[in-house]
Coordinates of C-alpha atoms and ligand atoms in Angstrom, one line a residue:
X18 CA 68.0 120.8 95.4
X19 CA 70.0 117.6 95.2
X20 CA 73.5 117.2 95.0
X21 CA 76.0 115.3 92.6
X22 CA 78.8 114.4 95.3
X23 CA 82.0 111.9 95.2
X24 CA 81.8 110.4 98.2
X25 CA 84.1 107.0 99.7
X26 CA 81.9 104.4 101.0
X27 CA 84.4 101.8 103.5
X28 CA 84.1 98.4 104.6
X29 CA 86.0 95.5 105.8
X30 CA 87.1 92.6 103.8
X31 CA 88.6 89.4 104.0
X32 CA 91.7 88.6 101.8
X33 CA 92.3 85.3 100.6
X34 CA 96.3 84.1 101.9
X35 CA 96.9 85.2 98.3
X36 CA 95.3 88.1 98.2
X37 CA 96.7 89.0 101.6
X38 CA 100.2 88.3 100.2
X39 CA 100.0 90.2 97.3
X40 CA 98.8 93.4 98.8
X41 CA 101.1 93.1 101.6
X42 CA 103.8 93.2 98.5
X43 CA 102.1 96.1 96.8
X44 CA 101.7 97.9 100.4
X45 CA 105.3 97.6 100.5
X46 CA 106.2 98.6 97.0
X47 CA 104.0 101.7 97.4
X48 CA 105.6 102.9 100.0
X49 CA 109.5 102.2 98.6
X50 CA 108.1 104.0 95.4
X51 CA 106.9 107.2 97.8
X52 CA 109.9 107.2 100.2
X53 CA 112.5 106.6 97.0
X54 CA 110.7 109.5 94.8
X55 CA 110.6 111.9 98.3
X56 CA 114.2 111.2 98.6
X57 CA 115.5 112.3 95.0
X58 CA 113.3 115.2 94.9
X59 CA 114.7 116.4 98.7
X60 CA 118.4 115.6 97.2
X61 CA 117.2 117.9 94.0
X62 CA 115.8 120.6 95.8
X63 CA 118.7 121.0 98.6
X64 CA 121.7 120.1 96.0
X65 CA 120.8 121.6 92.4
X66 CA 117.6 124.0 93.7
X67 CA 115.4 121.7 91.3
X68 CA 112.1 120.7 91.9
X69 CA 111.0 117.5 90.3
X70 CA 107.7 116.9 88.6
X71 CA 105.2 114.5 88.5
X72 CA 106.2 113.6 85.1
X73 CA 109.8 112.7 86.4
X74 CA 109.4 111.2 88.7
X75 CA 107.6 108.5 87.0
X76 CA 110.0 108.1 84.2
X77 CA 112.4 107.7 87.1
X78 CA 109.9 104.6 88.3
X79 CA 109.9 103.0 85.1
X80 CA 114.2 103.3 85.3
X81 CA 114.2 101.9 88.5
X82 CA 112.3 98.5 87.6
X83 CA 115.0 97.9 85.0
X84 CA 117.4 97.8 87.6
X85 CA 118.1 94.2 89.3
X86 CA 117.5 95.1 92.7
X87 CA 114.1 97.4 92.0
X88 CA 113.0 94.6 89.0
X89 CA 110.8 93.2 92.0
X90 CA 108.7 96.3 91.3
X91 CA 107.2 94.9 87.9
X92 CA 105.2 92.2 90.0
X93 CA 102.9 94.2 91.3
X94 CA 100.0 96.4 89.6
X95 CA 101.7 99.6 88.5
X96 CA 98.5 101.9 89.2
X97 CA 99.2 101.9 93.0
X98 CA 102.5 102.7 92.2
X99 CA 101.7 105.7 89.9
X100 CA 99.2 106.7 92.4
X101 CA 101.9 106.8 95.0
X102 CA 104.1 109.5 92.8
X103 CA 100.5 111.3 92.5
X104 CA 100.3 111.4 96.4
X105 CA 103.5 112.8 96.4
X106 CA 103.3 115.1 94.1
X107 CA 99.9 116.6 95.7
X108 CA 102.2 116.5 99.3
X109 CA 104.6 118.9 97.8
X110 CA 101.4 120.9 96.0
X111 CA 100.4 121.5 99.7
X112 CA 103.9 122.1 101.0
X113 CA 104.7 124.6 98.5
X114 CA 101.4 126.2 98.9
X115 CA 101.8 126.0 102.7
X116 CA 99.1 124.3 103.8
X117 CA 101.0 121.0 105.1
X118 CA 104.8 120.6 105.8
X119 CA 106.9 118.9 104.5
X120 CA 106.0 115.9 103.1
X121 CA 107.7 112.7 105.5
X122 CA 108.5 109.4 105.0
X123 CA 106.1 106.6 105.0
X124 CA 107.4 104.3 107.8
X125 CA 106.5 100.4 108.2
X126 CA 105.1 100.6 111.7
X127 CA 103.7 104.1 112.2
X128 CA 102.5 105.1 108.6
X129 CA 98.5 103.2 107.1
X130 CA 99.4 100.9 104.6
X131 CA 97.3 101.1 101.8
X132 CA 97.1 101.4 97.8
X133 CA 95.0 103.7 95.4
X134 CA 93.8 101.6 92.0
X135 CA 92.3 103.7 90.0
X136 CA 89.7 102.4 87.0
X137 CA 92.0 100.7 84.5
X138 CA 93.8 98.7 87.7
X139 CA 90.2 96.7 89.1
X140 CA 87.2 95.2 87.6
X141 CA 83.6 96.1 89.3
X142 CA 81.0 93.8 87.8
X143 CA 77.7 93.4 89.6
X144 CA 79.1 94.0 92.8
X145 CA 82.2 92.1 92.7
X146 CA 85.5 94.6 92.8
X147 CA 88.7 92.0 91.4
X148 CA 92.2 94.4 91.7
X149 CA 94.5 93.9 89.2
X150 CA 96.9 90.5 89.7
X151 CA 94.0 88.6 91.4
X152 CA 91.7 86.3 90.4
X153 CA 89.2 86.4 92.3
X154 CA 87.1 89.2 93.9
X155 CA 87.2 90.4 97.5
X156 CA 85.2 89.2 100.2
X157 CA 83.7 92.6 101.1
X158 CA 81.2 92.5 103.7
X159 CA 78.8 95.1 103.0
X160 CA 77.8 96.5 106.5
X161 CA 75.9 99.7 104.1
X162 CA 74.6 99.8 100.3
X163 CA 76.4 101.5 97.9
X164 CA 74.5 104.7 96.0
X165 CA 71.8 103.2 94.0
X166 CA 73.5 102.3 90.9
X167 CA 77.4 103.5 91.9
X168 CA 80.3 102.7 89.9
X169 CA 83.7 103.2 91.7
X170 CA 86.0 105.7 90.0
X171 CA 88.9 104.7 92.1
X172 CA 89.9 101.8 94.7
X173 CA 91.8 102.1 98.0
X174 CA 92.9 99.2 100.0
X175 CA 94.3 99.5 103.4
X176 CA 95.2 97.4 106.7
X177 CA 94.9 99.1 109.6
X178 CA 97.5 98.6 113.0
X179 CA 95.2 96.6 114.4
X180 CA 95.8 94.0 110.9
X181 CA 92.2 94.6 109.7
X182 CA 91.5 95.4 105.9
X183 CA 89.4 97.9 104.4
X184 CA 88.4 98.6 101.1
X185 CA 87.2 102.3 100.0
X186 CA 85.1 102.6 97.2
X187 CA 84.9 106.2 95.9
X188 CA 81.5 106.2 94.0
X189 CA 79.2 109.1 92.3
X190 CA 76.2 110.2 94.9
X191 CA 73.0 112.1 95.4
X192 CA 72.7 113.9 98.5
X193 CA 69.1 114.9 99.1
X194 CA 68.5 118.5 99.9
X195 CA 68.8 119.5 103.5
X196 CA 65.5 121.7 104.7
X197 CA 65.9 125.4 104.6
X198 CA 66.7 127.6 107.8
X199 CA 68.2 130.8 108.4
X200 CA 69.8 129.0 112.0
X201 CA 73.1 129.6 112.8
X202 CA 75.3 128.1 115.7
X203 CA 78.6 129.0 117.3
X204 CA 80.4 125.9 118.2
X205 CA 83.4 125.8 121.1
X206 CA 85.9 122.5 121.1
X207 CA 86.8 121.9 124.9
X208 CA 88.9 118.7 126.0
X209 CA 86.7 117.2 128.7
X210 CA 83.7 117.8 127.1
X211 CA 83.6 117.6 123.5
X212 CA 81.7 120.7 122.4
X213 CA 79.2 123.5 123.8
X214 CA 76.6 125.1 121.7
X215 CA 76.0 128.4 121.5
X216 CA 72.4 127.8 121.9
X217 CA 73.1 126.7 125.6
X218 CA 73.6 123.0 124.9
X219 CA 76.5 121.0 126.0
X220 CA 77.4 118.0 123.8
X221 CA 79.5 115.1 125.9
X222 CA 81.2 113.0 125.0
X223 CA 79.6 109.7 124.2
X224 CA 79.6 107.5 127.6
X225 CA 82.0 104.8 126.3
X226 CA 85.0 107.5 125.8
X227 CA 86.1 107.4 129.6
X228 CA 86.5 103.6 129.6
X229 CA 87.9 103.6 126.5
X230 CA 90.7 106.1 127.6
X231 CA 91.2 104.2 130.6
X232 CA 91.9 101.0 128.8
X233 CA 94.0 102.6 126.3
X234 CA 96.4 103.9 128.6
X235 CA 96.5 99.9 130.3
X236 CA 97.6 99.0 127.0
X237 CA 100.0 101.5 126.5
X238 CA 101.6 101.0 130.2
X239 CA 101.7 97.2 129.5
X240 CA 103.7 98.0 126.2
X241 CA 105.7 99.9 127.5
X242 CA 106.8 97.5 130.2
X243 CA 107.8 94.4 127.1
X244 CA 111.5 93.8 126.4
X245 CA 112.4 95.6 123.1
X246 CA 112.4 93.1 120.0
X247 CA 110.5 90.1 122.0
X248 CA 107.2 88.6 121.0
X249 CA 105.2 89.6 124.1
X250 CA 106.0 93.3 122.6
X251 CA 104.7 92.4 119.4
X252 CA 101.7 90.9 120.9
X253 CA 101.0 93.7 123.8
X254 CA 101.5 96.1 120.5
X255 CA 98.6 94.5 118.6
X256 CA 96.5 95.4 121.6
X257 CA 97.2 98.6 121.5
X258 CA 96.2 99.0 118.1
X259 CA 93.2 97.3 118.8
X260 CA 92.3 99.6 121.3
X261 CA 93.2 102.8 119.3
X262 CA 90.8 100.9 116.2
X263 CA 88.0 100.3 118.1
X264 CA 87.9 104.1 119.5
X265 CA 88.5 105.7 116.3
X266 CA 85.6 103.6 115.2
X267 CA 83.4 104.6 117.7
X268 CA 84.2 108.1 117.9
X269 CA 83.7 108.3 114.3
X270 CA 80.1 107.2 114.5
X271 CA 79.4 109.5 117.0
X272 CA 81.3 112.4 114.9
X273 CA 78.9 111.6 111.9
X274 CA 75.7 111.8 114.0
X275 CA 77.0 115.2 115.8
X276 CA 78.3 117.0 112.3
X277 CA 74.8 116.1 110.1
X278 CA 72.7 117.3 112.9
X279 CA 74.5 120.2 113.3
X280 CA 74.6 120.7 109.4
X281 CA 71.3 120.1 108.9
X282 CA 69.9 122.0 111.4
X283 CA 72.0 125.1 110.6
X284 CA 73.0 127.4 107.5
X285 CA 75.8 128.6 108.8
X286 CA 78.1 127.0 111.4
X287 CA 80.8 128.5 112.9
X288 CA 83.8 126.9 114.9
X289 CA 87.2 127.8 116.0
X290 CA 90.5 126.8 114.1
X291 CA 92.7 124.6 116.5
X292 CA 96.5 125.4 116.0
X293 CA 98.4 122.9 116.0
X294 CA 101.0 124.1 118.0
X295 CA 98.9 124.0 121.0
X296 CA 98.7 120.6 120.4
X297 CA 102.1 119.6 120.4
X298 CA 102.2 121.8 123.8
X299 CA 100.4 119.8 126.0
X300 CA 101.1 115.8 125.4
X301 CA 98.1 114.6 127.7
X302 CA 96.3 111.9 126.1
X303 CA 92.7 113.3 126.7
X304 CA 94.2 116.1 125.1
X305 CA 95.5 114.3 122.0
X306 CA 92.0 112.7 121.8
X307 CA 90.0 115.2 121.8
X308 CA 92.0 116.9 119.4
X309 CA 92.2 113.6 117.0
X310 CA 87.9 114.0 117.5
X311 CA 88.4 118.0 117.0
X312 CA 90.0 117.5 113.6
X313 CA 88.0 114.8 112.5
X314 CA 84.7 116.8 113.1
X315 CA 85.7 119.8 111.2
X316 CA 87.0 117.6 108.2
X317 CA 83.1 116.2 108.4
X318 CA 81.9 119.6 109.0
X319 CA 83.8 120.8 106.0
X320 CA 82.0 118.3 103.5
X321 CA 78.7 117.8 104.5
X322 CA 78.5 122.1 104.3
X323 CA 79.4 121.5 100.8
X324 CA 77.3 118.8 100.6
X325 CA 74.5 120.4 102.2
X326 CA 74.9 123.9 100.5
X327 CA 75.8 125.0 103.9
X328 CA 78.0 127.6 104.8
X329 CA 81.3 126.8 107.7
X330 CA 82.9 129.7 108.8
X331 CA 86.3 128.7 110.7
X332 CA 87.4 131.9 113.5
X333 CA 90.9 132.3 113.5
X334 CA 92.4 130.9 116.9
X335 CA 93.9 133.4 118.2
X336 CA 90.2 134.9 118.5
X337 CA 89.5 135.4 122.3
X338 CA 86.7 133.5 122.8
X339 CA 86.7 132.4 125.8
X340 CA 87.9 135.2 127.7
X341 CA 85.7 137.8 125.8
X342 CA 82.6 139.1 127.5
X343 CA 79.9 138.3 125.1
X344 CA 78.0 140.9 126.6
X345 CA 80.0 144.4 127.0
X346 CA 83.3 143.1 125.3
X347 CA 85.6 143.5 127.7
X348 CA 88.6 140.9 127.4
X349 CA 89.9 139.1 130.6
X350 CA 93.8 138.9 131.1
X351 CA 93.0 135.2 132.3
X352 CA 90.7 132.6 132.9
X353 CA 92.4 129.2 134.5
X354 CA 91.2 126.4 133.0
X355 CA 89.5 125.2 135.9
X356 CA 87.0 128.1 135.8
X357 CA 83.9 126.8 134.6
X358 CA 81.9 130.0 134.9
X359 CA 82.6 133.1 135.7
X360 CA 81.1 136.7 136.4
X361 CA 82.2 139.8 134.4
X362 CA 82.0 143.2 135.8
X363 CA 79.6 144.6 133.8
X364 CA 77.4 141.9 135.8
X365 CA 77.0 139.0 133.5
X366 CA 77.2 135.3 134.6
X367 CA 78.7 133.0 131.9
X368 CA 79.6 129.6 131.3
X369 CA 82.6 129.1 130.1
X370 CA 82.5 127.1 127.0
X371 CA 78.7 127.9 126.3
X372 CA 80.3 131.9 126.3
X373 CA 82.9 131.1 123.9
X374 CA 80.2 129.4 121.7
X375 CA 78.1 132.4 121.5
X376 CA 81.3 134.9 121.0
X377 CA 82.5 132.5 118.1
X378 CA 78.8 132.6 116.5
X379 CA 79.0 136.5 116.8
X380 CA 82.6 137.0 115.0
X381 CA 81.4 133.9 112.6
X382 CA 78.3 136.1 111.9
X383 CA 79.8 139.5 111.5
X384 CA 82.2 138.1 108.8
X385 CA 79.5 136.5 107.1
X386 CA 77.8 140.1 107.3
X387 CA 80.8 141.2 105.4
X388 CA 79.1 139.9 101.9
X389 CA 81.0 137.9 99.7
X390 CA 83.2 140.5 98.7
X391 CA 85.3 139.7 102.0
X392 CA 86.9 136.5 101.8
X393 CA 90.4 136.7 103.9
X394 CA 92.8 134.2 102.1
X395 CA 92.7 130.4 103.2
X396 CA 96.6 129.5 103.6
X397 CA 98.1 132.6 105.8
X398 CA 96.0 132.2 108.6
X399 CA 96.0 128.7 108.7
X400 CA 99.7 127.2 109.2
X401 CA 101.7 130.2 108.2
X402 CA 103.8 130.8 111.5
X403 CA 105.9 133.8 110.7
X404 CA 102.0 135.9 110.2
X405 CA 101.1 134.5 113.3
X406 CA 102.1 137.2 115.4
X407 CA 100.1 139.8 113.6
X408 CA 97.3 137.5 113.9
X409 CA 96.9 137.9 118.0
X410 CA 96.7 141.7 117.0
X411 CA 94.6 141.5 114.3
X412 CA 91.8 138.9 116.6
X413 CA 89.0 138.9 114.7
X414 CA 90.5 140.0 111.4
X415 CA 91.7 137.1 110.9
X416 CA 88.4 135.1 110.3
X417 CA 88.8 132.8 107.5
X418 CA 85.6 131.6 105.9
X419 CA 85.2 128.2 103.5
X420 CA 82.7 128.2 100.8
X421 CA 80.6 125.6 100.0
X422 CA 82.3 124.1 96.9
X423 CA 80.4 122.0 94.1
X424 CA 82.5 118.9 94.5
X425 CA 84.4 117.5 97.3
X426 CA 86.3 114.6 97.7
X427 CA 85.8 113.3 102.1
X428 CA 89.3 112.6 103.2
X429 CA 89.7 108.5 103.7
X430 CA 92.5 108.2 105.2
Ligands
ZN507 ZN1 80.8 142.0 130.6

């Protein structure tokens, strides 16, 4: 059966000097609007215990551009603005709800600029999208087709480190009906290798990724060898972001191909929930990629289930995987990292990563078994760090299972 799905369809543009101008302004005024509302509503919470709503905060917005030094405010589109608070207000909906923490300030240098126009704030006639305070439409180059017949529901317009700008059109789609199967696959993340199968394969990483590394880190050493404030910096920074762009590109191609086959193939897939903590341990930049590519994949994973009527179920990670015996169960006190295959005692030869695979597929599986009565809560095991503790106790208790929800919005940014 087909599927009704919102999905964001992204391609470059070309802005005008205006229209570069006045989203640069906007870009800025979005993210005053966020840091200023993040601010009062940290200085509530800490001083008077108060949270501030949505509602608030917006009245405070109109309030500020009656002010002389805020007035500037009033020149660009308000929607982007609004949206801004909206962001916000869904940061603090996570924090609160513990999913994310707190949320942080958007910085010039570090944070995407971009702005959200919603219907009212952009114009979409036969293929031509105008925003609101410009004349004339985008240049968008259209590298796919929209869904037959999509209108946009909302707008996002970003520019990327690397100064190129994208617009994101979030449209109404059909997603044809994958083909029945009763398949399912355990899949493990490793760092040189992007991911084993349990089914025996090994998925690299595509050929490219090496030299891209390699030249990333040129760029990075050569930045870091510029005088603070000078041009050269400014210049050898640009590079970098270049660099950065064009991986994230290519990975994410690759990513796409990798999670529809996998989706397609499969009714259930089962993978293994990366703390971030871990990641913050070991700084390595293979490591930091792999984990970007990690994250991204299960974001993909995540919506093409939905999209697919597929079922993902995420194994909590403190789940032994690797150093579990798939075959009697016994549980190794360690397994170096440079082990690629080891022999239990029971007899058993295994590969590492194909091993952890299979053990993730079997705890994915017996939690599936479970029926739908069993559905161990989303937030605790995902970020909660006081819980976490219990969690290397309770291994494969704490499985945590997504369903497959109507509706789902692919994260753009
Ligand atoms: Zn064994």
């Amino acid at each position: 059966m087909a599927r009704q799905v919102k999905r964001a369809c992204k391609y470059r543009f070309y802005p005008t000097s205006e229209q570069a101008a006045e989203l640069s302004r906007t870009f800025g005024c979005v993210r005053l609007v966020y840091n200023k509302a993040l601010e009062e509503r940290t200085r509530a919470w800490y001083d008077e215990q108060r949270r501030i709503s949505y509602a608030q905060s917006s009245a405070a917005l109109t309030q500020w551009k009656k002010t002389a030094e805020l007035a500037f405010l009033s020149e660009v589109s308000c929607v982007p603005l609004q949206q801004a608070l909206r962001h916000l207000q869904m940061a603090f909906a996570n924090f609160f709800a513990k999913r994310a923490a707190y949320p942080r300030f958007k910085s010039r240098k570090r944070s995407r600029a971009s702005a959200e126009y919603t219907r009212s704030a952009f114009t979409w006639r036969e293929g031509c999208l105008t925003l609101a305070k410009m004349t004339a439409p985008l240049d968008i180059r259209w590298s796919r087709p929209l869904p037959q017949g999509a209108e946009p529901s909302t707008v996002t317009v970003s520019r990327d480190g690397a100064g190129r700008w994208f617009v994101s059109l979030l449209c109404q789609d059909t997603i044809p009906a994958a083909p029945a199967t009763e398949n399912a696959v355990g899949v493990d993340a490793g760092i040189t290798r992007l991911m084993a199968l349990s089914t025996g394969e090994k998925i690299a990483n595509p050929g490219h990724e090496r030299r891209d590394r390699a030249r990333l880190a040129k760029a990075q050493r050569e930045l870091a060898r510029k005088a603070p404030g000078s041009a050269n910096r400014d210049k050898a920074r640009r590079k970098v972001a270049r660099v950065h762009a064009r991986i994230a590109d290519r990975r994410r191609d690759f990513l796409h191909k990798v999670s529809t086959r996998l989706v397609r193939e499969n009714q259930t897939v089962v993978i293994e929930d990366l703390a971030v903590g871990n990641m913050l341990k070991n700084r390595s930049l293979a490591r930091a990629i792999s984990d970007a590519a990690w994250r991204e994949l299960r974001s993909m994973l995540e919506y093409k289930c939905a999209w697919y009527g597929r079922e993902l179920i995420v194994i909590d990670r403190w789940f032994p995987s690797t150093k579990l015996c798939g075959t009697c169960g016994t549980v190794r006190e360690t397994l170096p990292l440079d082990v690629r295959e080891w022999t239990c005692e029971c007899g058993a030869v295994h590969d590492r990563d194909v091993n952890a695979a299979r053990n993730l597929l079997a705890a994915g599986l017996a939690v599936s078994a479970c029926g739908d009565g069993v559905r161990p809560q989303r937030g605790s095991s995902r970020t909660g760090r006081s819980s976490a503790k219990q969690e290397t106790r309770r291994a494969t208790a704490g499985v945590l299972r997504l369903q497959a929800e109507e509706e789902v919005k692919p994260g753009t940014e």
